[in-house]
Amino acid sequence: MSAEIDYKSMRIAPIAILSLLLFMSLLDINVFVILLSSETGIQGIALLSSIDSLYYICEFLYITALIVVLVSLYRMHDISENYNYAWIIFVFQMIGDMLNQMIGIFTRLSENVLIMGIISGVFDMLPKLCVMIGVVTLLDVLTKMCSEMNGIGSNSVSVNEILPDAHIKNLKKTWIATELIRIALLFPLLVSMHIVVSAGTVMSGTLFGMVKILIGLSIVLLLIHIIISIIVFGKIRKVFRSYYLYRYNKGV
């Protein structure tokens, strides 16, 4: 760990990361609404119009949170080189978001809606995978911080400041499992959404029934995602605060 420490960024980063995770999940709700409204005719169109403003507000806040995360991680790179890795991953997330917007334009212009729907679904997954890996990288940094504070390779801190890094490792496993399942469920829904939007088709009764089951499971996973995101926020904030006190008490 470097002698430099930017506590202002360490206070802002947990809030920005939580905001990023929450607004990203809220954007997924748009997929559910589009698919469900595809069977409701005029009422569905009215519903989509009513949530347009809310969607763009969430998208703006999502992009803002991502920028704040990037700035915070960049200012924290002197604490650990792993923050550089996390910064790079979130940069790829931003690039993935831009590519996703570009692919969306070609999807609407293409005549082969199935192939372009699958391609769009893949590009929709890229930012979500980057977020998953980025959070894993941040949790790895927390584990190293806890190891340092708990006296592995360094002077230990007081008993009140000892943090069990095993909890963070378990949280990382839970996060990975939840996100992989959530992404696996979202992929066919995203492909279906792109096909419905591009072709203007209405799904058959059997297909729509399967989509509703996937939407129900995805909503459950989305709620779990929100709960775990709040836990991740709490762990990051706690470790950052304890690490700052640890470095301050050492006179670093």
XYZ file of N, CA and C in Angstrom:
756
model
N 0.830 -1.194 0.000
C 0.000 0.000 0.000
C 0.875 1.259 0.000
N 0.477 2.232 -0.743
C 1.227 3.476 -0.832
C 0.946 4.349 0.372
N 1.849 5.333 0.584
C 1.677 6.253 1.707
C 0.596 7.285 1.438
N 0.227 7.461 0.191
C -0.784 8.452 -0.155
C -2.180 7.894 0.087
N -3.063 8.741 0.611
C -4.434 8.313 0.836
C -5.369 9.501 0.649
N -6.417 9.304 -0.140
C -7.389 10.350 -0.432
C -8.699 9.972 0.250
N -8.886 10.468 1.462
C -10.060 10.060 2.224
C -11.344 10.646 1.644
N -11.258 11.792 0.998
C -12.457 12.375 0.399
C -13.039 11.428 -0.652
N -12.176 10.871 -1.480
C -12.629 9.908 -2.486
C -13.124 8.626 -1.830
N -12.497 8.250 -0.712
C -12.918 7.041 -0.010
C -14.307 7.210 0.609
N -14.694 8.430 0.915
C -16.041 8.672 1.434
C -17.076 8.716 0.319
N -16.670 9.235 -0.856
C -17.604 9.387 -1.969
C -17.806 8.068 -2.713
N -16.740 7.281 -2.861
C -16.784 6.068 -3.675
C -17.887 5.085 -3.273
N -18.072 4.758 -1.978
C -19.131 3.795 -1.623
C -20.521 4.259 -2.048
N -20.808 5.556 -1.875
C -22.116 6.092 -2.264
C -22.285 6.016 -3.778
N -21.227 6.361 -4.514
C -21.295 6.323 -5.977
C -21.483 4.897 -6.475
N -20.800 3.940 -5.863
C -20.924 2.538 -6.272
C -22.336 2.021 -5.996
N -22.871 2.345 -4.818
C -24.244 1.932 -4.507
C -25.228 2.557 -5.503
N -25.059 3.836 -5.805
C -25.939 4.499 -6.768
C -25.862 3.835 -8.133
N -24.644 3.497 -8.559
C -24.452 2.832 -9.848
C -25.200 1.502 -9.889
N -25.061 0.702 -8.834
C -25.703 -0.611 -8.790
C -27.228 -0.500 -8.754
N -27.744 0.475 -8.021
C -29.192 0.630 -7.901
C -29.810 1.156 -9.195
N -29.203 2.179 -9.784
C -29.764 2.743 -11.011
C -29.632 1.771 -12.178
N -28.571 0.954 -12.187
C -28.429 -0.060 -13.224
C -29.576 -1.064 -13.138
N -29.928 -1.453 -11.912
C -31.028 -2.403 -11.741
C -32.370 -1.782 -12.099
N -32.542 -0.490 -11.821
C -33.793 0.179 -12.177
C -33.980 0.251 -13.690
N -32.875 0.388 -14.429
C -32.962 0.416 -15.891
C -33.466 -0.914 -16.445
N -33.186 -2.005 -15.723
C -33.651 -3.315 -16.185
C -35.171 -3.423 -16.152
N -35.805 -2.630 -15.291
C -37.262 -2.679 -15.185
C -37.905 -2.287 -16.512
N -37.223 -1.444 -17.273
C -37.743 -1.021 -18.576
C -37.952 -2.219 -19.499
N -37.055 -3.207 -19.401
C -37.182 -4.419 -20.217
C -38.472 -5.153 -19.863
N -38.725 -5.281 -18.554
C -39.939 -5.981 -18.125
C -41.199 -5.260 -18.609
N -41.185 -3.934 -18.503
C -42.362 -3.150 -18.881
C -42.638 -3.274 -20.376
N -41.592 -3.205 -21.200
C -41.769 -3.304 -22.654
C -42.357 -4.654 -23.034
N -41.831 -5.723 -22.437
C -42.314 -7.060 -22.775
C -43.748 -7.277 -22.295
N -44.048 -6.842 -21.102
C -45.400 -7.022 -20.565
C -46.420 -6.179 -21.316
N -45.991 -4.999 -21.767
C -46.922 -4.106 -22.469
C -47.139 -4.535 -23.912
N -46.329 -5.471 -24.412
C -46.479 -5.900 -25.800
C -47.783 -6.657 -26.034
N -48.423 -7.090 -24.947
C -49.681 -7.821 -25.085
C -50.901 -6.994 -24.682
N -50.660 -5.722 -24.343
C -51.762 -4.923 -23.804
C -52.196 -3.774 -24.706
N -51.743 -3.760 -25.945
C -52.219 -2.798 -26.939
C -52.048 -1.352 -26.536
N -53.131 -0.576 -26.643
C -53.085 0.864 -26.374
C -52.686 1.149 -24.942
N -53.170 0.328 -24.004
C -52.800 0.526 -22.607
C -51.292 0.388 -22.421
N -50.695 -0.568 -23.151
C -49.250 -0.747 -23.065
C -48.495 0.460 -23.588
N -48.975 1.022 -24.702
C -48.331 2.217 -25.261
C -48.406 3.373 -24.279
N -49.557 3.539 -23.632
C -49.723 4.609 -22.643
C -48.785 4.404 -21.462
N -48.623 3.132 -21.056
C -47.725 2.845 -19.931
C -46.283 3.173 -20.288
N -45.867 2.801 -21.499
C -44.503 3.099 -21.931
C -44.251 4.597 -21.976
N -45.214 5.346 -22.450
C -45.069 6.797 -22.522
C -44.934 7.414 -21.135
N -45.659 6.843 -20.181
C -45.649 7.406 -18.832
C -44.337 7.162 -18.099
N -43.616 6.085 -18.470
C -42.370 5.792 -17.763
C -41.133 6.281 -18.514
N -41.330 6.859 -19.699
C -40.189 7.342 -20.485
C -39.348 8.339 -19.696
N -40.016 9.317 -19.103
C -39.288 10.353 -18.357
C -38.515 9.746 -17.198
N -39.148 8.819 -16.492
C -38.488 8.167 -15.360
C -37.272 7.380 -15.820
N -37.398 6.720 -16.986
C -36.279 5.933 -17.516
C -35.083 6.827 -17.830
N -35.318 7.950 -18.494
C -34.212 8.830 -18.879
C -33.582 9.505 -17.660
N -34.387 9.760 -16.628
C -33.826 10.305 -15.386
C -32.895 9.274 -14.748
N -33.345 8.013 -14.693
C -32.515 6.948 -14.135
C -31.237 6.747 -14.949
N -31.370 6.847 -16.277
C -30.197 6.682 -17.142
C -29.191 7.807 -16.901
N -29.680 9.033 -16.734
C -28.789 10.163 -16.443
C -28.078 9.960 -15.096
N -28.814 9.548 -14.093
C -28.217 9.319 -12.770
C -27.247 8.148 -12.799
N -27.554 7.138 -13.614
C -26.660 5.986 -13.775
C -25.323 6.419 -14.377
N -25.381 7.221 -15.437
C -24.155 7.707 -16.077
C -23.374 8.613 -15.124
N -24.098 9.462 -14.394
C -23.438 10.349 -13.421
C -22.722 9.541 -12.353
N -23.390 8.510 -11.827
C -22.781 7.660 -10.805
C -21.542 6.957 -11.346
N -21.606 6.499 -12.608
C -20.458 5.830 -13.218
C -19.268 6.774 -13.328
N -19.519 8.017 -13.721
C -18.436 9.001 -13.835
C -17.816 9.276 -12.466
N -18.660 9.402 -11.434
C -18.151 9.647 -10.082
C -17.310 8.457 -9.603
N -17.757 7.246 -9.911
C -16.983 6.048 -9.546
C -15.614 6.081 -10.213
N -15.580 6.423 -11.502
C -14.311 6.469 -12.235
C -13.366 7.515 -11.642
N -13.891 8.693 -11.340
C -13.055 9.755 -10.754
C -12.533 9.333 -9.389
N -13.402 8.747 -8.563
C -12.995 8.331 -7.217
C -11.920 7.254 -7.271
N -12.107 6.254 -8.128
C -11.121 5.184 -8.233
C -9.788 5.712 -8.769
N -9.855 6.660 -9.690
C -8.623 7.240 -10.230
C -7.841 7.969 -9.135
N -8.563 8.674 -8.265
C -7.908 9.418 -7.182
C -7.419 8.489 -6.062
N -7.886 7.251 -6.060
C -7.488 6.305 -5.017
C -6.424 5.326 -5.481
N -5.892 5.531 -6.673
C -4.970 4.535 -7.221
C -3.685 4.410 -6.415
N -3.341 5.439 -5.619
C -2.117 5.372 -4.823
C -2.257 4.442 -3.617
N -3.501 4.135 -3.223
C -3.699 3.247 -2.079
C -3.334 1.817 -2.448
N -3.797 1.367 -3.602
C -3.515 0.004 -4.064
C -3.630 -0.036 -5.583
N -2.782 -0.841 -6.215
C -2.830 -0.959 -7.671
C -4.122 -1.629 -8.139
N -4.794 -2.351 -7.238
C -6.057 -2.985 -7.606
C -7.125 -1.967 -7.974
N -6.999 -0.749 -7.438
C -7.948 0.287 -7.815
C -7.760 0.685 -9.274
N -6.537 0.559 -9.781
C -6.293 0.783 -11.205
C -7.049 -0.247 -12.039
N -7.009 -1.519 -11.567
C -7.712 -2.578 -12.288
C -9.221 -2.321 -12.283
N -9.744 -1.924 -11.122
C -11.175 -1.630 -11.023
C -11.537 -0.460 -11.933
N -10.676 0.556 -11.975
C -10.916 1.722 -12.828
C -10.996 1.307 -14.294
N -10.068 0.436 -14.716
C -10.049 -0.033 -16.105
C -11.325 -0.803 -16.426
N -11.770 -1.628 -15.486
C -12.981 -2.422 -15.709
C -14.194 -1.524 -15.884
N -14.309 -0.486 -15.057
C -15.455 0.420 -15.170
C -15.352 1.298 -16.420
N -14.125 1.541 -16.907
C -13.975 2.225 -18.197
C -14.541 1.344 -19.313
N -14.241 0.043 -19.238
C -14.804 -0.892 -20.218
C -16.325 -0.926 -20.120
N -16.837 -0.759 -18.907
C -18.293 -0.697 -18.758
C -18.868 0.498 -19.528
N -18.215 1.648 -19.408
C -18.680 2.840 -20.124
C -18.598 2.631 -21.634
N -17.503 2.011 -22.095
C -17.363 1.719 -23.523
C -18.456 0.752 -23.969
N -18.730 -0.262 -23.121
C -19.777 -1.226 -23.436
C -21.135 -0.563 -23.559
N -21.406 0.420 -22.686
C -22.676 1.150 -22.768
C -22.795 1.911 -24.089
N -21.689 2.541 -24.514
C -21.718 3.281 -25.774
C -21.899 2.350 -26.969
N -21.200 1.203 -26.952
C -21.365 0.230 -28.035
C -22.790 -0.302 -28.071
N -23.364 -0.478 -26.889
C -24.733 -0.974 -26.809
C -25.714 -0.005 -27.474
N -25.485 1.288 -27.263
C -26.343 2.291 -27.901
C -26.200 2.244 -29.423
N -24.965 2.073 -29.913
C -24.731 2.014 -31.352
C -25.365 0.776 -31.968
N -25.210 -0.368 -31.282
C -25.791 -1.613 -31.789
C -27.309 -1.502 -31.836
N -27.891 -0.797 -30.866
C -29.338 -0.621 -30.849
C -29.851 0.067 -32.104
N -29.072 1.016 -32.620
C -29.471 1.716 -33.855
C -29.488 0.744 -35.033
N -28.445 -0.091 -35.160
C -28.383 -1.054 -36.262
C -29.474 -2.116 -36.134
N -29.812 -2.453 -34.881
C -30.863 -3.457 -34.668
C -32.185 -2.987 -35.244
N -32.500 -1.720 -35.028
C -33.775 -1.185 -35.519
C -33.801 -1.068 -37.041
N -32.611 -0.986 -37.663
C -32.551 -0.836 -39.121
C -32.432 -2.166 -39.838
N -32.025 -3.210 -39.128
C -31.777 -4.505 -39.763
C -33.080 -5.266 -40.007
N -33.099 -6.060 -41.078
C -34.266 -6.880 -41.378
C -34.224 -8.218 -40.646
N -33.030 -8.688 -40.318
C -32.900 -9.958 -39.594
C -32.987 -9.672 -38.096
N -34.202 -9.605 -37.594
C -34.404 -9.170 -36.204
C -33.899 -10.193 -35.200
N -33.940 -11.487 -35.545
C -33.494 -12.517 -34.600
C -31.994 -12.415 -34.348
N -31.216 -12.372 -35.449
C -29.755 -12.291 -35.298
C -29.360 -10.996 -34.607
N -29.929 -9.889 -35.030
C -29.583 -8.609 -34.420
C -30.083 -8.535 -32.978
N -31.191 -9.214 -32.683
C -31.670 -9.265 -31.311
C -30.687 -9.992 -30.406
N -30.129 -11.095 -30.906
C -29.131 -11.843 -30.133
C -27.871 -11.010 -29.939
N -27.425 -10.339 -31.019
C -26.230 -9.492 -30.914
C -26.461 -8.359 -29.918
N -27.634 -7.747 -29.982
C -27.952 -6.670 -29.043
C -27.984 -7.189 -27.612
N -28.534 -8.398 -27.437
C -28.565 -8.988 -26.099
C -27.170 -9.209 -25.547
N -26.254 -9.662 -26.418
C -24.869 -9.874 -25.985
C -24.237 -8.553 -25.547
N -24.435 -7.507 -26.350
C -23.843 -6.212 -26.004
C -24.525 -5.593 -24.785
N -25.771 -5.930 -24.560
C -26.445 -5.491 -23.337
C -25.804 -6.116 -22.109
N -25.275 -7.325 -22.270
C -24.683 -8.045 -21.144
C -23.302 -7.510 -20.754
N -22.581 -6.911 -21.710
C -21.203 -6.491 -21.456
C -21.080 -5.526 -20.272
N -21.879 -4.439 -20.202
C -21.762 -3.546 -19.047
C -22.096 -4.246 -17.732
N -23.061 -5.161 -17.752
C -23.447 -5.867 -16.534
C -22.322 -6.780 -16.057
N -21.650 -7.435 -17.005
C -20.508 -8.284 -16.636
C -19.360 -7.440 -16.092
N -19.142 -6.260 -16.695
C -18.085 -5.371 -16.207
C -18.377 -4.912 -14.783
N -19.634 -4.606 -14.499
C -20.005 -4.195 -13.146
C -19.760 -5.335 -12.164
N -20.147 -6.537 -12.557
C -19.935 -7.692 -11.689
C -18.449 -7.874 -11.370
N -17.612 -7.832 -12.410
C -16.166 -8.013 -12.216
C -15.571 -6.838 -11.451
N -16.063 -5.619 -11.723
C -15.560 -4.442 -11.025
C -15.809 -4.517 -9.527
N -17.000 -4.952 -9.136
C -17.310 -5.085 -7.712
C -16.460 -6.184 -7.080
N -16.252 -7.274 -7.811
C -15.384 -8.349 -7.309
C -13.975 -7.818 -7.045
N -13.470 -7.005 -7.959
C -12.134 -6.417 -7.785
C -12.089 -5.520 -6.556
N -13.134 -4.734 -6.340
C -13.186 -3.866 -5.158
C -13.236 -4.689 -3.877
N -13.985 -5.782 -3.881
C -14.056 -6.643 -2.695
C -12.701 -7.301 -2.424
N -11.966 -7.610 -3.489
C -10.606 -8.152 -3.301
C -9.704 -7.132 -2.616
N -9.868 -5.856 -2.979
C -9.079 -4.806 -2.329
C -9.449 -4.719 -0.850
N -10.736 -4.836 -0.538
C -11.162 -4.799 0.860
C -10.530 -5.936 1.648
N -10.432 -7.115 1.033
C -9.812 -8.259 1.701
C -8.358 -7.965 2.028
N -7.644 -7.337 1.108
C -6.241 -6.990 1.354
C -6.118 -5.943 2.448
N -7.040 -4.973 2.452
C -7.032 -3.966 3.506
C -7.270 -4.597 4.874
N -8.226 -5.522 4.929
C -8.524 -6.199 6.193
C -7.329 -7.025 6.658
N -6.663 -7.699 5.709
C -5.490 -8.490 6.060
C -4.392 -7.610 6.640
N -4.215 -6.427 6.053
C -3.202 -5.499 6.571
C -3.578 -5.011 7.967
N -4.848 -4.657 8.154
C -5.274 -4.150 9.461
C -5.289 -5.232 10.529
N -5.523 -6.477 10.111
C -5.582 -7.581 11.066
C -4.209 -8.129 11.416
N -3.165 -7.525 10.843
C -1.811 -7.853 11.278
C -1.071 -8.829 10.412
N -1.586 -9.115 9.192
C -0.881 -10.017 8.289
C 0.129 -9.211 7.499
N 1.394 -9.371 7.858
C 2.447 -8.638 7.169
C 2.585 -7.209 7.633
N 1.943 -6.845 8.760
C 2.013 -5.475 9.237
C 1.637 -5.453 10.699
N 1.821 -4.290 11.346
C 1.403 -4.144 12.730
C -0.114 -4.170 12.813
N -0.656 -4.974 13.723
C -2.102 -5.099 13.825
C -2.699 -3.865 14.473
N -3.995 -3.697 14.303
C -4.705 -2.571 14.887
C -5.351 -3.018 16.182
N -6.058 -2.104 16.830
C -6.713 -2.446 18.074
C -7.816 -3.466 17.839
N -8.242 -4.147 18.900
C -9.247 -5.192 18.784
C -10.538 -4.650 18.189
N -10.889 -3.411 18.525
C -12.142 -2.819 18.053
C -12.143 -2.599 16.542
N -10.952 -2.542 15.944
C -10.873 -2.238 14.516
C -10.687 -3.480 13.656
N -10.549 -4.658 14.279
C -10.322 -5.871 13.501
C -11.581 -6.220 12.710
N -11.420 -6.483 11.423
C -12.538 -6.793 10.539
C -12.343 -8.177 9.940
N -13.343 -9.044 10.024
C -13.214 -10.400 9.477
C -13.253 -10.410 7.958
N -12.107 -10.615 7.328
C -12.093 -10.616 5.869
C -12.808 -11.827 5.287
N -13.072 -12.871 6.119
C -13.822 -14.031 5.635
C -15.242 -13.636 5.234
N -15.822 -12.659 5.927
C -17.153 -12.176 5.574
C -17.160 -11.572 4.174
N -16.096 -10.857 3.854
C -16.002 -10.226 2.536
C -15.844 -11.289 1.452
N -15.080 -12.330 1.739
C -14.910 -13.412 0.766
C -16.242 -14.122 0.505
N -17.012 -14.348 1.559
C -18.335 -14.969 1.384
C -19.277 -14.042 0.608
N -19.173 -12.751 0.881
C -19.994 -11.779 0.158
C -19.644 -11.795 -1.327
N -18.370 -11.926 -1.628
C -17.929 -11.962 -3.028
C -18.522 -13.178 -3.750
N -18.523 -14.337 -3.093
C -19.093 -15.538 -3.707
C -20.595 -15.379 -3.944
N -21.285 -14.792 -2.961
C -22.724 -14.574 -3.103
C -23.017 -13.603 -4.239
N -22.212 -12.549 -4.330
C -22.373 -11.547 -5.384
C -22.204 -12.168 -6.764
N -21.143 -12.961 -6.936
C -20.872 -13.576 -8.235
C -22.012 -14.507 -8.638
N -22.456 -15.356 -7.705
C -23.528 -16.307 -8.009
C -24.815 -15.579 -8.379
N -25.167 -14.559 -7.605
C -26.400 -13.806 -7.869
C -26.357 -13.117 -9.218
N -25.241 -12.463 -9.529
C -25.147 -11.714 -10.781
C -25.122 -12.623 -12.001
N -24.444 -13.768 -11.894
C -24.408 -14.693 -13.028
C -25.802 -15.237 -13.334
N -26.551 -15.592 -12.291
C -27.908 -16.085 -12.498
C -28.796 -14.974 -13.051
N -28.645 -13.778 -12.494
C -29.465 -12.648 -12.944
C -29.193 -12.329 -14.416
N -27.926 -12.342 -14.810
C -27.573 -12.055 -16.200
C -28.092 -13.155 -17.131
N -27.997 -14.411 -16.668
C -28.482 -15.536 -17.478
C -29.984 -15.426 -17.721
N -30.731 -14.952 -16.727
C -32.180 -14.782 -16.891
C -32.510 -13.572 -17.750
N -31.703 -12.532 -17.648
C -31.975 -11.304 -18.405
C -31.691 -11.458 -19.892
N -30.738 -12.310 -20.248
C -30.322 -12.407 -21.651
C -31.489 -12.750 -22.586
N -32.259 -13.834 -22.340
C -33.377 -14.118 -23.254
C -34.442 -13.018 -23.236
N -34.600 -12.336 -22.104
C -35.569 -11.242 -22.040
C -35.109 -10.067 -22.889
N -33.827 -9.774 -22.860
C -33.295 -8.678 -23.673
C -33.411 -8.988 -25.160
N -33.106 -10.240 -25.522
C -33.245 -10.638 -26.935
C -34.703 -10.498 -27.371
N -35.627 -10.963 -26.532
C -37.063 -10.852 -26.857
C -37.490 -9.397 -26.983
N -36.974 -8.546 -26.091
C -37.327 -7.130 -26.140
C -36.880 -6.502 -27.446
N -35.644 -6.796 -27.862
C -35.134 -6.218 -29.109
C -35.948 -6.694 -30.310
N -36.361 -7.957 -30.292
C -37.163 -8.486 -31.402
C -38.536 -7.803 -31.443
N -39.148 -7.666 -30.269
C -40.470 -7.040 -30.194
C -40.402 -5.587 -30.655
N -39.385 -4.856 -30.187
C -39.263 -3.438 -30.535
C -38.925 -3.259 -32.010
N -38.012 -4.077 -32.537
C -37.564 -3.911 -33.919
C -38.619 -4.364 -34.917
N -39.244 -5.510 -34.647
C -40.194 -6.072 -35.603
C -41.614 -5.606 -35.349
N -41.856 -5.086 -34.155
C -43.210 -4.661 -33.815
C -44.172 -5.825 -33.706
N -43.646 -7.011 -33.375
C -44.472 -8.214 -33.306
C -45.074 -8.389 -31.910
N -46.064 -9.251 -31.845
C -46.682 -9.616 -30.571
C -46.388 -11.084 -30.322
N -45.898 -11.418 -29.134
C -45.530 -12.791 -28.824
C -46.761 -13.676 -28.694
N -46.583 -14.949 -29.052
C -47.671 -15.913 -28.920
C -47.959 -16.177 -27.446
N -49.115 -16.800 -27.185
C -49.518 -17.048 -25.805
C -48.528 -17.900 -25.034
N -48.031 -18.980 -25.662
C -47.078 -19.862 -24.982
C -45.771 -19.147 -24.705
N -45.248 -18.455 -25.719
C -44.001 -17.717 -25.551
C -44.148 -16.616 -24.501
N -45.283 -15.932 -24.529
C -45.514 -14.860 -23.565
C -45.590 -15.419 -22.146
N -46.150 -16.624 -22.009
C -46.193 -17.267 -20.688
C -44.805 -17.565 -20.156
N -43.912 -18.042 -21.027
C -42.529 -18.308 -20.623
C -41.819 -17.007 -20.252
N -42.105 -15.955 -21.031
C -41.486 -14.656 -20.749
C -41.929 -14.142 -19.382
N -43.202 -14.322 -19.051
C -43.693 -13.867 -17.756
C -43.033 -14.615 -16.605
N -42.771 -15.904 -16.804
C -42.061 -16.677 -15.771
C -40.651 -16.134 -15.578
N -39.955 -15.870 -16.703
C -38.601 -15.319 -16.626
C -38.605 -13.940 -15.977
N -39.614 -13.144 -16.283
C -39.711 -11.814 -15.671
C -39.905 -11.936 -14.165
N -40.762 -12.871 -13.747
C -40.980 -13.074 -12.315
C -39.696 -13.473 -11.602
N -38.953 -14.420 -12.184
C -37.675 -14.840 -11.593
C -36.671 -13.691 -11.598
N -36.659 -12.907 -12.679
C -35.723 -11.787 -12.775
C -36.016 -10.717 -11.731
N -37.294 -10.501 -11.454
C -37.652 -9.517 -10.426
C -37.162 -9.969 -9.050
N -37.300 -11.275 -8.776
C -36.789 -11.812 -7.504
C -35.279 -11.606 -7.406
N -34.567 -11.923 -8.505
C -33.111 -11.737 -8.518
C -32.744 -10.269 -8.430
N -33.553 -9.397 -9.017
C -33.295 -7.960 -8.946
C -33.389 -7.471 -7.500
N -34.379 -7.964 -6.767
C -34.513 -7.590 -5.357
C -33.321 -8.096 -4.539
N -32.874 -9.323 -4.847
C -31.686 -9.856 -4.164
C -30.466 -9.017 -4.516
N -30.374 -8.616 -5.782
C -29.275 -7.752 -6.237
C -29.242 -6.448 -5.442
N -30.406 -5.854 -5.228
C -30.482 -4.597 -4.471
C -30.023 -4.803 -3.028
N -30.465 -5.900 -2.409
C -30.074 -6.184 -1.021
C -28.567 -6.378 -0.913
N -28.000 -7.176 -1.835
C -26.554 -7.421 -1.801
C -25.785 -6.133 -2.093
N -26.317 -5.296 -2.976
C -25.656 -4.018 -3.283
C -25.565 -3.146 -2.034
N -26.621 -3.135 -1.240
C -26.610 -2.354 0.001
C -25.593 -2.932 0.980
N -25.491 -4.261 1.032
C -24.498 -4.903 1.902
C -23.084 -4.563 1.438
N -22.867 -4.608 0.109
C -21.551 -4.241 -0.444
C -21.208 -2.806 -0.071
N -22.179 -1.911 -0.202
C -21.974 -0.511 0.188
C -21.557 -0.405 1.652
N -22.251 -1.126 2.540
C -21.920 -1.075 3.959
C -20.514 -1.590 4.250
N -20.121 -2.682 3.582
C -18.786 -3.246 3.793
C -17.698 -2.291 3.303
N -17.907 -1.725 2.109
C -16.910 -0.807 1.556
C -16.743 0.408 2.472
N -17.855 0.985 2.894
C -17.781 2.164 3.757
C -17.111 1.846 5.089
N -17.438 0.697 5.673
C -16.857 0.319 6.961
C -15.359 0.099 6.864
N -14.947 -0.646 5.823
C -13.513 -0.928 5.668
C -12.753 0.344 5.343
N -13.293 1.189 4.492
C -12.621 2.448 4.156
C -12.435 3.318 5.405
N -13.479 3.424 6.215
C -13.389 4.241 7.421
C -12.361 3.662 8.397
N -12.398 2.340 8.570
C -11.449 1.698 9.478
C -10.019 1.797 8.963
N -9.872 1.681 7.635
C -8.529 1.753 7.069
C -7.954 3.156 7.219
N -8.800 4.166 7.063
C -8.326 5.540 7.242
C -7.857 5.753 8.684
N -8.640 5.274 9.649
C -8.245 5.402 11.057
C -6.967 4.610 11.334
N -6.862 3.461 10.718
C -5.662 2.624 10.871
C -4.421 3.350 10.371
N -4.507 3.942 9.201
C -3.370 4.670 8.642
C -3.095 5.931 9.456
N -4.163 6.578 9.909
C -3.992 7.803 10.710
C -3.288 7.496 12.030
N -3.676 6.398 12.676
C -3.064 6.019 13.956
C -1.614 5.601 13.790
N -1.282 5.083 12.613
C 0.115 4.718 12.336
C 0.948 5.916 11.957
N 0.275 7.062 11.745
C 0.993 8.270 11.367
C 1.395 8.309 9.924
N 0.673 7.539 9.075
C 0.996 7.502 7.640
C 0.209 8.570 6.908
